[in-house]
Coordinates of C-alpha atoms in Angstrom, one line a residue:
M1 CA -87.4 -148.6 -64.7
N2 CA -83.8 -147.9 -63.7
V3 CA -83.3 -144.2 -62.8
T4 CA -79.5 -144.3 -63.6
G5 CA -78.7 -141.6 -66.1
K6 CA -82.3 -140.3 -66.1
V7 CA -83.7 -136.8 -65.5
V8 CA -86.1 -137.1 -62.5
V9 CA -88.5 -134.5 -61.1
V10 CA -90.0 -134.7 -57.6
T11 CA -92.7 -132.4 -56.4
G12 CA -92.9 -131.8 -52.7
G13 CA -89.2 -132.6 -52.6
A14 CA -88.2 -130.3 -49.7
E15 CA -89.1 -132.7 -46.9
G16 CA -90.6 -136.0 -46.0
I17 CA -91.1 -138.7 -48.6
G18 CA -90.2 -136.2 -51.4
Q19 CA -86.9 -135.4 -49.8
A20 CA -86.2 -139.2 -49.3
L21 CA -87.0 -139.8 -53.0
C22 CA -84.7 -137.1 -54.1
E23 CA -81.9 -138.4 -52.0
R24 CA -82.4 -142.0 -53.2
F25 CA -82.6 -141.1 -56.9
A26 CA -79.3 -139.2 -56.6
K27 CA -77.8 -142.2 -54.9
E28 CA -79.0 -144.4 -57.7
G29 CA -77.2 -142.3 -60.2
A30 CA -79.9 -140.2 -61.8
K31 CA -78.5 -137.8 -64.4
A32 CA -80.3 -135.0 -62.6
V33 CA -82.8 -134.7 -59.8
V34 CA -85.1 -131.6 -59.8
V35 CA -86.4 -130.7 -56.4
A36 CA -89.7 -128.9 -56.8
D37 CA -91.5 -127.3 -53.9
R38 CA -93.2 -124.1 -52.8
N39 CA -90.8 -124.1 -49.9
V40 CA -88.0 -122.7 -52.1
E41 CA -85.3 -122.5 -49.4
G42 CA -86.0 -126.1 -48.4
A43 CA -85.8 -127.2 -52.0
K44 CA -82.5 -125.4 -52.4
Q45 CA -81.1 -127.1 -49.4
V46 CA -82.0 -130.6 -50.6
A47 CA -80.8 -129.8 -54.1
K48 CA -77.4 -128.5 -52.8
R49 CA -76.9 -131.6 -50.7
I50 CA -77.5 -134.0 -53.5
G51 CA -76.1 -132.0 -56.4
G52 CA -79.5 -131.5 -57.8
H53 CA -81.6 -128.5 -59.1
A54 CA -84.3 -126.6 -57.2
V55 CA -87.3 -125.1 -58.9
P56 CA -90.1 -123.2 -57.1
C57 CA -93.5 -124.9 -57.7
D58 CA -96.9 -124.7 -56.1
V59 CA -98.6 -127.8 -57.5
E60 CA -102.0 -126.1 -56.9
R61 CA -101.2 -123.8 -59.9
E62 CA -101.1 -125.4 -63.3
N63 CA -98.8 -122.7 -64.6
D64 CA -96.2 -123.6 -62.0
I65 CA -96.2 -127.2 -63.2
I66 CA -96.0 -126.1 -66.8
N67 CA -93.0 -123.9 -65.8
L68 CA -91.4 -126.8 -63.9
V69 CA -91.6 -129.0 -67.0
D70 CA -90.5 -126.3 -69.4
T71 CA -87.6 -125.2 -67.2
T72 CA -86.4 -128.7 -66.7
E73 CA -86.5 -129.8 -70.3
R74 CA -85.0 -126.6 -71.5
D75 CA -82.1 -126.4 -69.0
I76 CA -81.4 -130.1 -68.2
G77 CA -83.1 -132.5 -70.6
P78 CA -86.2 -134.6 -71.3
I79 CA -87.9 -135.8 -68.1
A80 CA -87.9 -139.6 -67.9
L81 CA -89.6 -139.9 -64.5
F82 CA -92.0 -137.3 -63.0
C83 CA -92.8 -138.0 -59.3
S84 CA -96.1 -136.2 -58.5
N85 CA -95.4 -136.4 -54.7
A86 CA -96.7 -133.2 -53.1
G87 CA -99.9 -133.6 -51.0
I88 CA -101.7 -132.2 -48.1
G89 CA -103.5 -133.9 -45.2
H90 CA -105.2 -131.6 -42.8
F91 CA -108.3 -129.7 -43.6
G92 CA -109.8 -128.4 -40.3
E93 CA -112.5 -131.0 -40.2
D94 CA -114.4 -132.3 -37.2
P95 CA -113.2 -135.9 -37.1
H96 CA -116.6 -137.0 -35.8
D97 CA -118.5 -135.4 -38.7
A98 CA -117.7 -136.4 -42.3
S99 CA -119.6 -133.4 -43.7
S100 CA -117.8 -130.8 -41.6
A101 CA -115.1 -129.6 -43.9
L102 CA -115.7 -126.2 -45.5
D103 CA -115.9 -125.8 -49.3
E104 CA -112.5 -124.1 -49.3
A105 CA -110.9 -127.2 -47.7
W106 CA -112.5 -129.4 -50.3
K107 CA -111.2 -127.2 -53.1
H108 CA -107.7 -127.1 -51.7
G109 CA -107.6 -130.8 -51.1
W110 CA -108.9 -131.5 -54.6
A111 CA -106.4 -129.1 -56.2
V112 CA -103.3 -130.5 -54.5
N113 CA -104.2 -134.2 -54.1
V114 CA -105.9 -134.7 -57.5
M115 CA -105.5 -131.9 -60.0
A116 CA -101.7 -131.7 -59.5
H117 CA -101.5 -135.2 -61.0
V118 CA -103.7 -134.1 -63.9
Y119 CA -101.7 -131.0 -64.5
A120 CA -98.5 -133.0 -64.6
A121 CA -99.9 -135.5 -67.1
R122 CA -101.3 -132.7 -69.2
A123 CA -97.9 -131.0 -69.4
L124 CA -95.9 -134.1 -70.0
L125 CA -97.9 -136.6 -72.0
P126 CA -97.3 -134.9 -75.4
R127 CA -93.6 -134.7 -74.8
M128 CA -93.2 -138.1 -73.4
T129 CA -95.2 -139.7 -76.2
A130 CA -93.2 -137.9 -78.8
G131 CA -90.0 -139.1 -77.2
G132 CA -91.0 -142.7 -77.1
G133 CA -92.4 -142.9 -73.5
G134 CA -92.0 -141.8 -69.9
Y135 CA -92.9 -142.7 -66.4
F136 CA -95.2 -141.2 -63.7
L137 CA -94.8 -142.1 -60.1
N138 CA -97.7 -140.6 -58.1
T139 CA -97.5 -140.6 -54.4
V140 CA -101.0 -141.3 -53.1
S141 CA -101.7 -143.2 -49.9
A142 CA -103.1 -146.4 -48.5
A143 CA -106.1 -144.2 -47.6
G144 CA -106.9 -144.1 -51.3
L145 CA -107.3 -147.9 -51.3
L146 CA -108.9 -148.1 -47.9
N147 CA -110.0 -145.0 -46.1
Q148 CA -108.8 -142.3 -43.6
I149 CA -110.7 -142.3 -40.4
G150 CA -111.3 -138.7 -39.3
S151 CA -110.8 -137.0 -42.7
A152 CA -113.3 -137.3 -45.5
V153 CA -111.4 -134.8 -47.6
Y154 CA -108.2 -136.7 -47.5
S155 CA -109.8 -140.1 -48.1
T156 CA -112.0 -138.9 -51.0
T157 CA -109.2 -137.0 -52.8
K158 CA -106.8 -139.9 -52.5
H159 CA -109.4 -142.3 -53.9
A160 CA -109.8 -139.9 -56.8
A161 CA -106.0 -139.7 -57.3
I162 CA -105.9 -143.5 -57.7
G163 CA -108.8 -143.4 -60.2
F164 CA -106.9 -140.9 -62.3
A165 CA -103.7 -142.9 -62.2
E166 CA -105.5 -146.1 -63.2
N167 CA -107.0 -144.3 -66.2
L168 CA -103.7 -142.8 -67.1
A169 CA -102.0 -146.2 -67.1
I170 CA -104.8 -147.9 -69.1
T171 CA -105.2 -145.1 -71.7
H172 CA -101.5 -144.5 -72.5
A173 CA -99.7 -147.8 -72.0
D174 CA -99.6 -148.4 -75.8
R175 CA -97.7 -145.1 -76.2
G176 CA -94.9 -146.1 -73.9
I177 CA -96.3 -144.4 -70.7
R178 CA -95.8 -146.3 -67.4
V179 CA -97.5 -145.4 -64.2
S180 CA -96.9 -146.4 -60.6
I181 CA -98.7 -145.3 -57.4
L182 CA -96.9 -145.2 -54.1
C183 CA -99.4 -146.0 -51.4
P184 CA -97.8 -146.0 -47.9
Q185 CA -99.8 -146.2 -44.7
A186 CA -98.3 -144.2 -41.8
V187 CA -94.9 -142.5 -42.5
D188 CA -92.9 -140.5 -39.9
T189 CA -93.3 -137.1 -41.5
A190 CA -94.5 -133.7 -40.4
M191 CA -98.0 -134.6 -41.7
L192 CA -98.2 -137.6 -39.4
R193 CA -96.7 -135.8 -36.4
A194 CA -99.3 -133.0 -36.9
G195 CA -101.7 -135.7 -36.0
G196 CA -105.1 -136.8 -37.1
P197 CA -107.1 -139.0 -34.7
G198 CA -105.0 -141.9 -33.6
A199 CA -102.1 -140.9 -35.8
Q200 CA -99.6 -142.6 -33.4
H201 CA -101.7 -145.7 -33.0
V202 CA -101.4 -147.3 -36.5
D203 CA -99.7 -150.6 -37.3
G204 CA -96.3 -149.8 -38.6
V205 CA -94.9 -146.3 -39.0
L206 CA -92.2 -146.3 -41.6
T207 CA -89.4 -143.8 -42.2
P208 CA -89.4 -141.8 -45.4
D209 CA -86.2 -143.6 -46.4
A210 CA -88.0 -147.0 -46.2
V211 CA -90.7 -145.6 -48.4
A212 CA -88.1 -144.5 -50.9
D213 CA -86.6 -147.9 -50.9
A214 CA -90.0 -149.4 -51.7
A215 CA -90.4 -146.9 -54.5
I216 CA -87.0 -148.0 -56.1
R217 CA -88.0 -151.6 -55.9
G218 CA -91.4 -151.0 -57.4
L219 CA -90.0 -148.8 -60.2
A220 CA -87.5 -151.5 -61.1
E221 CA -90.3 -154.0 -61.5
E222 CA -92.6 -151.4 -63.1
R223 CA -95.4 -152.3 -60.7
F224 CA -98.5 -150.1 -60.8
L225 CA -99.2 -150.6 -57.1
I226 CA -96.3 -150.0 -54.8
L227 CA -97.1 -150.8 -51.1
P228 CA -94.3 -150.0 -48.6
H229 CA -96.5 -151.5 -45.9
P230 CA -97.2 -155.1 -47.2
Q231 CA -100.1 -155.6 -44.8
V232 CA -102.1 -153.1 -46.8
L233 CA -102.5 -155.7 -49.6
E234 CA -104.3 -158.0 -47.1
Y235 CA -106.6 -155.2 -46.0
V236 CA -107.5 -154.4 -49.6
R237 CA -108.3 -158.1 -50.2
R238 CA -110.5 -158.2 -47.2
K239 CA -112.3 -155.1 -48.4
G240 CA -112.9 -156.6 -51.8
D241 CA -114.0 -160.0 -50.4
D242 CA -116.6 -158.7 -48.1
Y243 CA -117.4 -155.0 -48.2
E244 CA -120.0 -155.2 -45.4
R245 CA -117.6 -157.0 -43.0
W246 CA -114.9 -154.4 -43.9
I247 CA -117.1 -151.4 -43.1
A248 CA -118.1 -153.0 -39.8
G249 CA -114.4 -153.6 -39.0
M250 CA -113.5 -150.0 -39.8
I251 CA -116.3 -148.8 -37.5
R252 CA -114.8 -150.9 -34.7
F253 CA -111.3 -149.5 -35.6
R254 CA -112.6 -146.0 -35.4
H255 CA -114.0 -146.7 -31.9
R256 CA -110.6 -148.0 -30.8
L257 CA -108.8 -144.9 -32.2
S258 CA -111.3 -142.6 -30.5
A259 CA -110.7 -144.3 -27.2
A260 CA -106.9 -144.2 -27.6
S261 CA -106.9 -140.4 -28.4
R262 CA -108.8 -139.5 -25.3

């Protein structure tokens, strides 16, 4: 997919990867970039800088996503690319106890990291199908392919997000729907700096701009799996080749992270 001349929506567009995506889509010549975020002032600032449009949106609320889609298509035009990028990563867990997160943390993580993707598809699939097709770019995480040491909620919800994207791609390909998942490892954003265990001890922290570059390349090739960190592919292969060995290796990695964070 080439975004030139297209209407693009990015949730979580006020900062981090979302902001970088908005800036890159504008640079690539998108007809319009809609910056959607619950941080309204942040969204307005990004939109003003790139000549885009800001729309308030809390992706945890389905009605907000419906309003985002309705407003964009009414005021600007049909959405060609919807980037379901908003996500959360900190849930007040004990990193040494996978069962420690409270029910509210699980509900919040599920709503933002999974159901927001479902809501976007629910709102847009009928419109995109009627118009001959469309594209979803869902920002997930390498944690959805591998795991996230110290956060069972993050890892579990990101795994679920990939499962939904796979099903979306398989079910709707014949009706012109294309899907990509953007799965970076560590990225220099507020989420990383807020720090989970060993957050600064990962192999290769990318800038949001580098992740946006990878997204553009992946969209151009219409690849389902977009990996800004190429080493993640090798990790996934190792996991598939020998699950027991991979689990043992992750246990050793957890021990190293725990030692480094002391």
